[in-house]
Amino acid sequence: MALQQLSDEQIRTWTRAQKDEWWLKNVYRGDMAQLTLRSALTGFLLGGILSGTALYIGGKTGISIGVGLTSVILAFALFRLLASSGLAKDFTILENNCSQSIATAAGYMVMPMISALSAYMLITGKIIPWWQMMIWMSTCSILGVLVAFPLKRRFINEDQLPFPEGRACGVVLDTLYSDDGDTGMRQAKLLAKTALWTAAFQAIVSDGWMKLIQFKLLMMDKWAGLVEPWHLHERFDDYYYMYAAKADLLIPKILGTDFRALGLRFNADLAMVGVGGLMGIRVANSILLGSIINFVFLAPWMIQRGDIIERIAPSGKVVPISRVEIVNQWGLWWAVAIMVVGSIVGLLAKPELFTGLFKGFGKKEQNTGPDPVAHIELPLMVSYIGIPIFSVLAAWTTHEFFNVPWLLSFISLPLIFILTVICANAMALTSWTPTGALSKITQFSMGAIDSSNPASNLIPAGMTAEVASNASNLLSDIKPGYMLGAKPRQQAIGHVIGIFSGAIACIPLYYLLFLPPDADGLRSTATIISEKFAFPAAMQWKGVAELIAKGVSSLPASAIIAMVVAAIAAVVIEVSRIVTKGKFPLSAVSIGLGVVLPPDSCLAMWIGAALFWWMGRKHPDPKTSGHQFWVEGCEPICAGLISGAALMGIGNAIINVLL
């Protein structure tokens, strides 16, 4: 059906009661199935699977990828096929929206694992027990849900704020269920085919899958005498280096440093190609630029100067210069400076995010009658009672699990709530959740009070990110439900289901992927960072915590100079973006991200972004098959690349543990 909405005049002049009565009469679908057993189960399963892919990509890139549209397409296609075969009734549009809300909530559970919690473990060397991680994350997430619903009455019912990402999801759902499913099935087939081809390629480059196929299934170790399983090298330049060693060919170097030590490799990582397609060419250009500046120009220079050196590990073993050492010893500091300053300048450049919070607070409510939607809304009393209870629980777990002083645990709560409201307002207006900038405000504020204990700033900042992201993303999920006539109370329940789906799926997977046991069954935080998983978000959080603890004076002079230059550059870049109204082609935060990411991942993301950008320019006409494939199919193709590669990568890790 055509989506109905109020006019600007009606939004400005009507009372909230009038708006709610109009919505009940014209939009609300009270008799349509929404939170059913099958929609809850579908969302729970899809959320668990897709949150696993989000964790895999987050460990590689530090970026939290949205899984909402992917879950919408998959759920639509699944039940459309079941309905056509007579095995089940088709999903209603509200059941799909409910599944999408559950899956989205599950996907956002990975954020603290790839940032604050990993940073805490890297700094302290302590592994957080899985049950503590689950309790702390679930408590903070539910607190975000409880904070969201009083804001929902204001932002969605009364102010009718746009929530662009949520609105886009509502439009997609309406389109899928309004055109006999042609668009949805076309996108689902595109996603499935891409995922299957990607999975096949990923299997060929995975040692675990090839070991399973060649040794366990084909028994090639017995009849063919195979000692090691053959697999295609994901880094294609390995073949050149192997041949160069035999033929005594040139080994590429910059100022005497081997390309491989600088991390300058060529990696056929299709998941990163998909991430690049989703991020767009401007962000990808900035990431690649940051990588080139750091690893092609600055790192070789600093190695030659002696500011980046081989070091002796506590075990006495020499640690050679590598990409990880370049980042840890030097590059991280200017990356942190440009990202933190850039994100804060970008936040301060949007005064409407702050002023909009107080708009209308002095206006008297004109209606004094009963609330027209009280029977379907989550009662505000749930939030009024739940917020104090879960705030105390969050403070208690923060103190008990991470040794953050009681006083700091409670002092951080009011700041977290203020920043959460700002973050929700940002999501409402721009679909941008500035959790990075806002969590740094908490991190620096708590660090100013207690600089000796890294947990005192990392964990409260992690609470800010978790509470704010859950509140903001729940509101963004409620927006399409509001557009389609869903029951908000059931959406809140669905979001909580998604929280547990993400926690149950991702926490065991985190330990499997990033904290695998050694031959003696012992786990070490040294395995979190690897050549495959750079954990750039955790590295940024770790860098800020170390800067708070040690101070700038502990850094090499060249690193301090680089930080000052990077901070100035961040201001110039972000101001240029503001002056040009977003047309300036660079992003300060993305440049910093390119420093922390492996250069081969940056190149793969740029290839993906450039491919879809070029094809979009080549096929501008919406009526052409090229436009339908490359432009309309961009998100399904990228989702297929990400999910196919990530799921096979996760499977490879499981096989290696079992075999």
XYZ file of C-alpha atoms in Angstrom:
659
model
C 0.000 0.000 0.000
C 1.070 3.621 -0.361
C 2.789 4.795 2.796
C 0.846 7.558 4.504
C 2.404 10.377 6.471
C 1.432 13.689 8.034
C 2.163 16.978 6.320
C 4.663 19.439 7.774
C 1.765 21.677 8.807
C 0.063 18.836 10.682
C 3.307 17.821 12.405
C 3.838 21.409 13.535
C 0.308 22.214 14.731
C -1.309 18.976 15.885
C -0.982 17.686 19.423
C 0.556 14.295 20.028
C -2.876 12.876 20.846
C -4.190 14.049 17.464
C -1.206 12.506 15.700
C -1.683 9.223 17.586
C -5.399 9.118 16.751
C -4.641 9.754 13.058
C -2.041 6.955 13.116
C -4.469 4.508 14.764
C -7.123 5.271 12.170
C -5.001 5.391 9.007
C -1.835 3.324 9.542
C -2.155 0.884 12.456
C -2.640 -2.771 11.489
C -3.836 -4.215 14.767
C -5.257 -7.383 13.190
C -2.061 -8.323 11.307
C 0.346 -10.925 12.705
C 3.618 -9.420 13.938
C 5.535 -11.001 16.837
C 4.626 -14.638 16.152
C 6.555 -17.756 17.088
C 7.868 -18.102 13.540
C 8.871 -14.426 13.197
C 10.655 -14.574 16.554
C 12.423 -17.823 15.653
C 13.338 -16.565 12.159
C 14.724 -13.320 13.556
C 16.569 -15.178 16.317
C 18.266 -17.579 13.874
C 19.000 -14.985 11.203
C 20.258 -12.596 13.876
C 22.631 -15.211 15.266
C 24.043 -16.080 11.836
C 24.308 -12.498 10.585
C 25.771 -11.231 13.863
C 28.479 -13.869 13.425
C 29.343 -12.361 10.037
C 29.259 -8.887 11.630
C 31.744 -10.030 14.298
C 34.037 -11.494 11.621
C 33.969 -8.252 9.596
C 34.258 -6.129 12.751
C 37.427 -7.961 13.755
C 38.868 -7.230 10.323
C 37.722 -3.635 9.833
C 36.406 -2.221 13.115
C 33.185 -1.359 11.274
C 29.778 -2.509 12.525
C 27.917 -3.569 9.378
C 24.135 -3.368 9.368
C 22.302 -6.662 8.839
C 18.765 -5.276 8.625
C 18.275 -5.247 4.847
C 19.940 -8.645 4.452
C 17.567 -10.158 7.015
C 14.555 -8.550 5.295
C 15.475 -10.043 1.911
C 16.327 -13.477 3.328
C 13.155 -13.738 5.426
C 11.027 -12.529 2.500
C 12.539 -15.053 0.076
C 12.386 -17.944 2.570
C 8.685 -17.596 3.334
C 7.757 -16.709 -0.247
C 9.334 -20.025 -1.325
C 7.653 -21.926 1.517
C 4.300 -20.351 0.607
C 4.665 -21.202 -3.090
C 5.398 -24.840 -2.182
C 2.441 -24.995 0.202
C 4.549 -25.665 3.297
C 3.699 -22.457 5.157
C 1.770 -19.241 4.866
C 3.648 -16.245 3.516
C 5.230 -13.846 6.007
C 3.180 -10.748 6.678
C 4.950 -7.442 6.212
C 4.871 -6.881 9.981
C 6.301 -10.337 10.718
C 9.183 -9.495 8.396
C 9.665 -6.127 10.098
C 9.699 -7.898 13.470
C 12.310 -10.427 12.287
C 14.385 -7.574 10.895
C 14.260 -5.769 14.241
C 15.394 -8.908 16.088
C 18.227 -9.567 13.615
C 19.386 -5.936 13.712
C 19.528 -5.964 17.514
C 21.607 -9.147 17.365
C 24.009 -7.594 14.859
C 24.738 -4.582 17.031
C 25.747 -6.791 19.971
C 29.209 -7.187 18.442
C 30.183 -3.526 19.004
C 31.742 -3.794 22.512
C 33.507 -7.031 21.566
C 35.382 -5.399 18.699
C 36.141 -2.212 20.641
C 36.105 -1.597 24.405
C 36.197 -5.172 25.709
C 38.990 -6.229 23.345
C 40.927 -3.076 24.211
C 40.528 -3.881 27.919
C 41.899 -7.389 27.413
C 44.796 -6.152 25.270
C 45.869 -3.606 27.899
C 45.389 -5.713 31.024
C 46.306 -9.107 29.573
C 43.246 -10.528 31.375
C 40.691 -12.626 29.521
C 37.121 -11.747 30.466
C 35.140 -14.911 31.355
C 32.376 -15.550 28.823
C 29.590 -15.362 31.401
C 30.770 -11.948 32.638
C 30.866 -10.674 29.067
C 27.338 -11.947 28.448
C 25.877 -10.452 31.635
C 27.553 -7.055 31.182
C 26.655 -6.712 27.494
C 23.045 -7.844 27.989
C 22.572 -5.502 30.960
C 23.861 -2.476 29.033
C 21.809 -3.382 25.954
C 18.562 -3.771 27.890
C 19.304 -0.436 29.592
C 19.465 1.063 26.083
C 16.010 -0.379 25.291
C 14.559 1.086 28.492
C 16.039 4.513 27.684
C 14.724 4.366 24.113
C 10.990 4.166 24.768
C 10.452 7.505 26.505
C 12.413 8.991 23.567
C 10.193 7.100 21.108
C 7.101 9.050 22.222
C 8.953 12.291 21.566
C 11.044 11.610 18.464
C 8.639 9.381 16.497
C 5.077 10.000 17.701
C 5.282 13.741 18.319
C 8.146 15.221 16.283
C 7.826 12.656 13.452
C 11.601 12.846 12.901
C 12.836 11.261 9.662
C 15.186 8.435 10.777
C 16.455 8.120 7.165
C 17.856 4.590 7.514
C 14.727 3.314 9.235
C 12.501 5.038 6.699
C 14.484 3.447 3.854
C 13.889 0.031 5.419
C 10.152 0.777 5.647
C 10.084 1.768 1.968
C 11.946 -1.436 1.007
C 9.475 -3.568 2.971
C 6.519 -1.766 1.408
C 8.012 -2.284 -2.063
C 8.670 -5.998 -1.478
C 5.091 -6.649 -0.446
C 3.516 -4.356 -3.066
C 5.012 -5.597 -6.371
C 4.165 -9.319 -6.166
C 7.640 -9.993 -4.834
C 9.516 -9.557 -8.124
C 12.029 -7.104 -6.649
C 12.506 -9.109 -3.473
C 13.052 -12.439 -5.233
C 15.445 -10.849 -7.727
C 17.523 -9.397 -4.898
C 17.360 -12.632 -2.908
C 18.605 -14.661 -5.886
C 21.402 -12.154 -6.455
C 22.445 -12.374 -2.798
C 22.310 -16.184 -2.794
C 24.290 -16.618 -6.015
C 26.963 -14.165 -4.874
C 27.224 -15.864 -1.488
C 27.571 -19.331 -3.060
C 30.307 -18.279 -5.504
C 32.110 -16.407 -2.731
C 31.842 -19.389 -0.387
C 33.300 -21.670 -3.081
C 36.268 -19.346 -3.575
C 36.756 -18.970 0.182
C 36.824 -22.745 0.577
C 39.619 -23.010 -1.991
C 41.771 -20.458 -0.133
C 41.073 -21.959 3.326
C 43.471 -24.526 4.769
C 40.825 -25.987 7.089
C 38.234 -26.659 4.397
C 40.869 -28.141 2.070
C 42.163 -30.325 4.917
C 38.631 -31.592 5.542
C 37.968 -32.282 1.864
C 41.363 -33.730 0.897
C 42.201 -35.708 4.068
C 38.871 -36.620 5.707
C 36.603 -36.983 2.678
C 38.895 -37.943 -0.225
C 41.582 -39.652 1.936
C 44.300 -38.209 -0.302
C 46.898 -38.557 2.446
C 46.560 -42.350 2.150
C 46.319 -43.055 -1.568
C 48.053 -39.960 -3.000
C 50.731 -39.525 -0.344
C 49.643 -35.951 0.361
C 51.343 -34.544 3.465
C 49.915 -31.016 3.514
C 46.588 -30.039 1.968
C 46.779 -27.890 -1.148
C 44.943 -24.582 -1.074
C 45.075 -21.418 -3.145
C 46.978 -18.627 -1.408
C 44.646 -15.750 -0.565
C 47.642 -13.442 -0.853
C 48.429 -13.770 -4.530
C 51.838 -12.108 -4.141
C 52.993 -15.177 -2.184
C 53.516 -16.884 -5.529
C 55.846 -14.127 -6.695
C 57.896 -14.245 -3.497
C 58.202 -18.041 -3.693
C 59.385 -17.818 -7.308
C 61.655 -14.835 -6.534
C 63.430 -16.843 -3.820
C 64.209 -19.591 -6.321
C 65.107 -17.342 -9.285
C 66.891 -14.686 -7.236
C 64.512 -11.953 -8.430
C 64.042 -8.460 -7.022
C 62.343 -8.226 -3.617
C 60.475 -4.877 -3.544
C 61.593 -2.526 -0.766
C 61.074 1.095 0.325
C 64.100 2.757 1.957
C 65.471 -0.708 2.591
C 62.333 -2.150 4.225
C 60.664 -5.178 2.634
C 57.120 -4.660 1.305
C 55.998 -7.618 3.408
C 57.258 -6.050 6.638
C 55.301 -2.904 5.724
C 52.167 -4.955 5.138
C 52.071 -4.022 1.444
C 50.504 -7.217 0.102
C 47.793 -8.131 -2.395
C 44.973 -10.058 -0.745
C 41.985 -11.492 -2.632
C 39.619 -10.895 0.293
C 36.105 -10.821 -1.187
C 34.540 -9.851 2.144
C 36.549 -6.617 2.064
C 35.432 -6.014 -1.534
C 31.833 -6.253 -0.287
C 32.498 -3.901 2.641
C 34.022 -1.402 0.210
C 30.968 -1.554 -2.029
C 28.749 -0.654 0.923
C 30.958 2.148 2.264
C 31.160 4.112 -1.008
C 34.007 5.664 -2.941
C 34.608 8.760 -0.760
C 35.208 6.761 2.408
C 37.237 4.145 0.518
C 39.441 6.844 -1.039
C 40.151 8.258 2.403
C 40.969 4.845 3.868
C 43.356 4.057 1.015
C 44.971 7.490 1.354
C 45.587 6.947 5.080
C 47.124 3.548 4.363
C 49.439 4.932 1.659
C 50.567 7.871 3.811
C 51.402 5.619 6.750
C 52.829 2.473 5.178
C 54.376 3.795 1.947
C 55.812 7.099 3.194
C 55.913 7.517 6.987
C 56.670 3.971 8.201
C 59.787 3.420 6.036
C 61.044 6.859 7.074
C 60.471 6.143 10.784
C 62.148 2.733 10.483
C 65.162 4.432 8.875
C 65.201 7.034 11.699
C 65.073 4.310 14.350
C 61.684 5.319 15.788
C 60.277 1.926 14.773
C 62.620 -0.918 15.740
C 62.816 -4.631 16.367
C 62.048 -5.218 20.023
C 62.709 -7.952 22.566
C 59.608 -9.711 23.909
C 59.393 -10.623 27.632
C 60.197 -14.191 26.600
C 63.525 -12.981 25.152
C 62.430 -13.597 21.569
C 63.186 -10.910 18.970
C 59.981 -9.432 17.513
C 60.731 -8.349 13.926
C 59.281 -5.236 12.332
C 55.833 -5.957 10.890
C 52.616 -4.134 10.130
C 51.367 -4.741 13.685
C 54.612 -3.378 15.170
C 54.478 -0.315 12.890
C 50.961 0.454 14.127
C 51.674 -0.244 17.806
C 54.991 1.573 18.009
C 54.210 4.637 15.908
C 51.285 4.807 13.473
C 48.544 4.316 16.068
C 49.163 7.705 17.660
C 48.544 9.937 14.668
C 45.670 7.640 13.653
C 44.011 8.155 17.053
C 44.573 11.924 16.827
C 42.993 12.325 13.401
C 40.053 10.003 14.196
C 39.186 11.479 17.603
C 39.556 15.115 16.534
C 37.739 14.478 13.265
C 34.793 12.749 14.916
C 34.428 15.422 17.615
C 34.623 18.268 15.080
C 32.020 16.470 12.971
C 29.775 16.164 16.010
C 30.149 19.797 17.081
C 29.428 20.890 13.503
C 25.867 19.614 13.891
C 24.367 21.941 16.524
C 20.896 20.691 15.658
C 21.796 17.436 17.405
C 21.999 19.401 20.651
C 19.478 22.214 20.144
C 16.869 19.817 18.801
C 16.789 18.039 22.150
C 15.245 21.064 23.849
C 12.843 21.981 21.077
C 9.342 22.131 22.390
C 10.195 21.285 25.993
C 8.526 24.481 27.145
C 5.399 23.857 25.080
C 2.342 22.872 27.076
C 0.589 19.681 26.054
C -2.841 20.649 24.782
C -4.581 17.353 25.426
C -5.491 16.149 28.887
C -7.497 13.084 27.887
C -6.437 9.444 27.834
C -3.470 8.317 25.735
C -4.911 6.852 22.470
C -2.035 4.380 22.024
C -1.491 3.384 25.660
C -2.819 -0.132 24.979
C -0.078 -0.922 22.422
C 2.859 1.195 23.640
C 5.413 -0.135 26.105
C 4.189 1.410 29.383
C 6.475 4.227 30.477
C 6.342 2.790 33.973
C 8.494 -0.088 32.671
C 11.217 2.435 31.814
C 10.756 4.451 34.989
C 11.209 1.323 37.124
C 13.631 -0.522 34.851
C 16.157 2.256 34.241
C 17.149 2.642 37.929
C 17.301 -1.142 38.410
C 19.419 -1.815 35.322
C 21.573 1.256 36.017
C 22.504 -0.220 39.388
C 23.081 -3.612 37.738
C 25.310 -2.008 35.098
C 27.294 -0.130 37.759
C 27.596 -3.271 39.883
C 28.844 -5.453 37.009
C 31.249 -2.692 35.935
C 32.721 -2.647 39.438
C 32.603 -6.380 40.117
C 33.839 -7.664 36.748
C 36.317 -4.919 35.758
C 37.384 -3.355 39.079
C 36.093 0.091 38.147
C 35.619 2.018 41.431
C 32.020 2.244 42.620
C 32.114 6.050 42.529
C 33.223 6.163 38.882
C 30.666 3.513 37.919
C 27.841 5.696 39.225
C 29.335 9.033 38.127
C 29.494 7.796 34.540
C 25.758 6.981 34.377
C 24.341 10.538 34.038
C 26.931 11.303 31.343
C 26.025 8.080 29.527
C 22.317 8.977 29.534
C 22.971 12.493 28.177
C 25.204 11.159 25.412
C 22.645 8.463 24.580
C 19.961 11.088 23.999
C 22.354 13.026 21.734
C 23.168 9.830 19.836
C 19.480 8.966 19.401
C 18.792 12.469 18.110
C 21.662 12.093 15.633
C 20.187 8.813 14.401
C 16.785 10.477 14.066
C 18.091 13.312 11.914
C 20.955 11.771 9.944
C 21.058 7.948 10.453
C 24.526 8.594 11.908
C 25.244 7.216 15.371
C 28.292 9.138 16.668
C 29.123 6.487 19.257
C 32.850 6.854 18.509
C 32.981 10.552 19.350
C 30.554 10.300 22.271
C 32.294 7.331 23.876
C 35.589 9.233 23.705
C 33.948 12.028 25.724
C 33.216 9.450 28.439
C 36.691 7.935 28.092
C 38.496 11.259 28.503
C 36.123 12.392 31.293
C 36.629 9.236 33.361
C 40.350 9.230 32.527
C 40.696 12.743 33.922
C 39.374 11.449 37.257
C 41.364 8.201 37.318
C 44.225 7.817 34.839
C 45.918 4.917 36.606
C 43.311 2.223 35.870
C 42.562 1.702 32.134
C 39.258 0.013 33.000
C 38.048 3.231 34.647
C 37.800 4.921 31.247
C 37.444 1.955 28.859
C 34.469 0.212 30.452
C 32.284 3.323 31.116
C 33.044 4.411 27.537
C 32.034 0.932 26.375
C 28.786 1.350 28.321
C 28.182 4.628 26.481
C 28.615 2.919 23.108
C 26.451 -0.073 24.024
C 23.580 1.850 25.645
C 23.589 4.566 22.982
C 23.777 2.186 20.018
C 20.952 -0.023 21.337
C 18.697 2.934 22.107
C 19.400 4.606 18.758
C 19.072 1.482 16.651
C 15.877 0.402 18.414
C 14.365 3.777 17.523
C 15.557 3.367 13.930
C 13.907 -0.083 13.854
C 10.683 1.280 15.348
C 10.440 3.922 12.593
C 9.624 1.464 9.752
C 7.262 -0.329 12.110
C 5.530 2.982 12.811
C 5.288 3.638 9.059
C 3.774 0.182 8.455
C 1.395 0.138 11.435
C 3.248 -2.198 13.826
C 2.675 -2.651 17.541
C 5.556 -0.847 19.326
C 5.290 -3.025 22.440
C 6.015 -6.125 20.373
C 8.938 -4.357 18.677
C 10.501 -3.748 22.096
C 10.123 -7.427 22.999
C 11.625 -8.362 19.636
C 14.652 -6.148 20.233
C 15.310 -7.876 23.577
C 15.058 -11.268 21.830
C 17.686 -9.991 19.382
C 19.974 -8.959 22.231
C 20.066 -12.527 23.526
C 20.378 -13.942 19.995
C 23.482 -11.843 19.346
C 25.021 -12.598 22.745
C 24.459 -16.362 22.482
C 25.854 -16.508 18.928
C 28.753 -14.074 19.133
C 30.356 -14.603 22.522
C 31.328 -18.271 21.937
C 32.392 -17.317 18.402
C 34.582 -14.523 19.780
C 36.533 -16.988 21.908
C 36.804 -19.447 19.026
C 38.074 -16.917 16.481
C 40.197 -14.599 18.597
C 41.059 -16.510 21.798
C 41.669 -20.093 20.645
C 43.324 -22.415 23.194
C 46.898 -23.526 22.603
C 48.173 -27.106 22.760
C 47.930 -26.988 26.565
C 44.389 -25.654 26.484
C 45.433 -22.166 27.620
C 44.126 -18.944 26.064
C 46.117 -15.736 25.627
C 45.188 -12.179 24.707
C 48.202 -12.210 22.358
C 46.034 -14.016 19.769
C 43.408 -11.259 19.537
C 45.422 -9.146 17.088
C 46.712 -11.018 14.043
C 47.505 -10.425 10.392
C 43.969 -11.584 9.570
C 42.158 -9.647 12.288
C 43.553 -6.144 12.835
C 40.887 -5.032 15.371
C 41.240 -1.356 14.383
C 38.416 -0.193 16.683
C 39.999 -1.905 19.692
C 43.383 -0.464 18.748
C 41.907 3.045 18.741
C 40.313 2.547 22.180
C 43.526 1.008 23.489
C 45.555 3.937 22.136
C 43.367 6.510 23.885
C 43.524 4.563 27.173
C 47.316 4.326 26.981
C 47.576 8.019 26.125
C 45.504 8.831 29.217
C 47.613 6.548 31.408
C 51.117 7.374 30.139
C 50.739 10.882 28.772
C 52.054 12.326 25.529
C 55.592 12.670 26.922
C 56.087 8.894 26.759
C 55.905 8.932 22.945
C 58.735 9.515 20.448
C 59.100 13.158 19.371
C 58.211 12.239 15.793
C 54.951 10.630 16.973
C 53.986 13.786 18.905
C 54.686 15.947 15.836
C 52.613 13.555 13.698
C 49.729 13.776 16.208
C 49.724 17.585 16.101
C 49.810 17.616 12.295
C 47.057 14.965 12.170
C 44.842 16.944 14.571
C 45.237 20.113 12.486
C 44.549 18.124 9.305
C 41.391 16.663 10.890
C 40.060 20.147 11.662
C 40.867 21.364 8.129
C 39.247 18.317 6.496
C 36.077 18.399 8.597
C 35.669 22.181 8.241
C 36.134 21.783 4.471
C 33.367 19.169 4.462
C 31.099 21.546 6.361
C 31.843 24.525 4.096
C 31.321 22.464 0.932
C 28.179 20.850 2.407
C 29.642 17.362 2.269
C 31.219 17.645 -1.195
C 34.817 17.651 0.066
C 36.141 14.221 -1.004
C 37.965 13.179 2.199
C 37.008 12.010 5.691
C 39.391 12.468 8.639
C 38.019 9.460 10.542
C 38.392 7.235 7.463
C 41.996 8.350 6.900
C 42.816 7.291 10.464
C 41.047 3.977 9.934
C 43.308 3.330 6.938
C 46.337 3.560 9.239
C 45.107 0.840 11.596
C 43.753 -1.503 8.917
C 46.083 -3.806 6.941
C 47.000 -2.144 3.612
C 45.802 -5.178 1.630
C 42.339 -4.853 3.217
C 42.292 -1.127 2.391
C 43.106 -1.916 -1.242
C 40.413 -4.616 -1.434
C 37.798 -2.236 0.004
C 38.829 0.473 -2.452
C 38.504 -1.987 -5.362
C 34.962 -2.838 -4.243
C 33.972 0.806 -3.820
C 35.556 1.826 -7.135
C 33.858 -1.053 -8.982
C 30.336 -0.119 -7.851
C 31.016 3.615 -8.242
C 32.192 3.123 -11.824
C 29.321 0.793 -12.714
C 26.861 3.270 -11.245
C 28.239 5.972 -13.529
C 28.245 3.603 -16.493
C 24.609 2.518 -15.982
C 22.670 5.619 -14.857
C 19.359 4.634 -16.484
C 17.106 2.797 -13.953
C 15.409 0.908 -16.796
C 18.562 -0.893 -17.936
C 19.615 -4.339 -16.733
C 23.059 -2.949 -15.850
C 21.510 -0.432 -13.446
C 19.301 -3.087 -11.867
C 22.308 -5.373 -11.370
C 25.016 -2.944 -10.227
C 23.057 -0.113 -8.607
C 19.846 -1.691 -7.278
C 21.733 -4.919 -6.623
C 24.668 -3.281 -4.849
C 23.534 -4.131 -1.325
C 22.498 -7.757 -2.096
C 25.773 -8.386 -3.964
C 27.860 -6.885 -1.162
C 25.854 -8.764 1.471
C 26.497 -11.960 -0.486
C 30.239 -11.270 -0.664
C 30.384 -10.543 3.071
C 28.192 -13.413 4.267
C 29.711 -16.014 1.926
C 33.287 -15.145 2.883
C 32.549 -14.619 6.589
C 30.579 -17.828 7.108
C 33.231 -19.900 5.327
C 35.955 -18.117 7.310
C 34.152 -18.921 10.557
C 33.729 -22.530 9.406
C 37.432 -22.700 8.582
C 38.317 -21.627 12.132
C 35.989 -24.269 13.603
C 37.466 -27.002 11.372
C 41.021 -26.057 12.359
C 40.086 -26.335 16.039
C 38.400 -29.723 15.550
C 41.085 -31.177 13.275
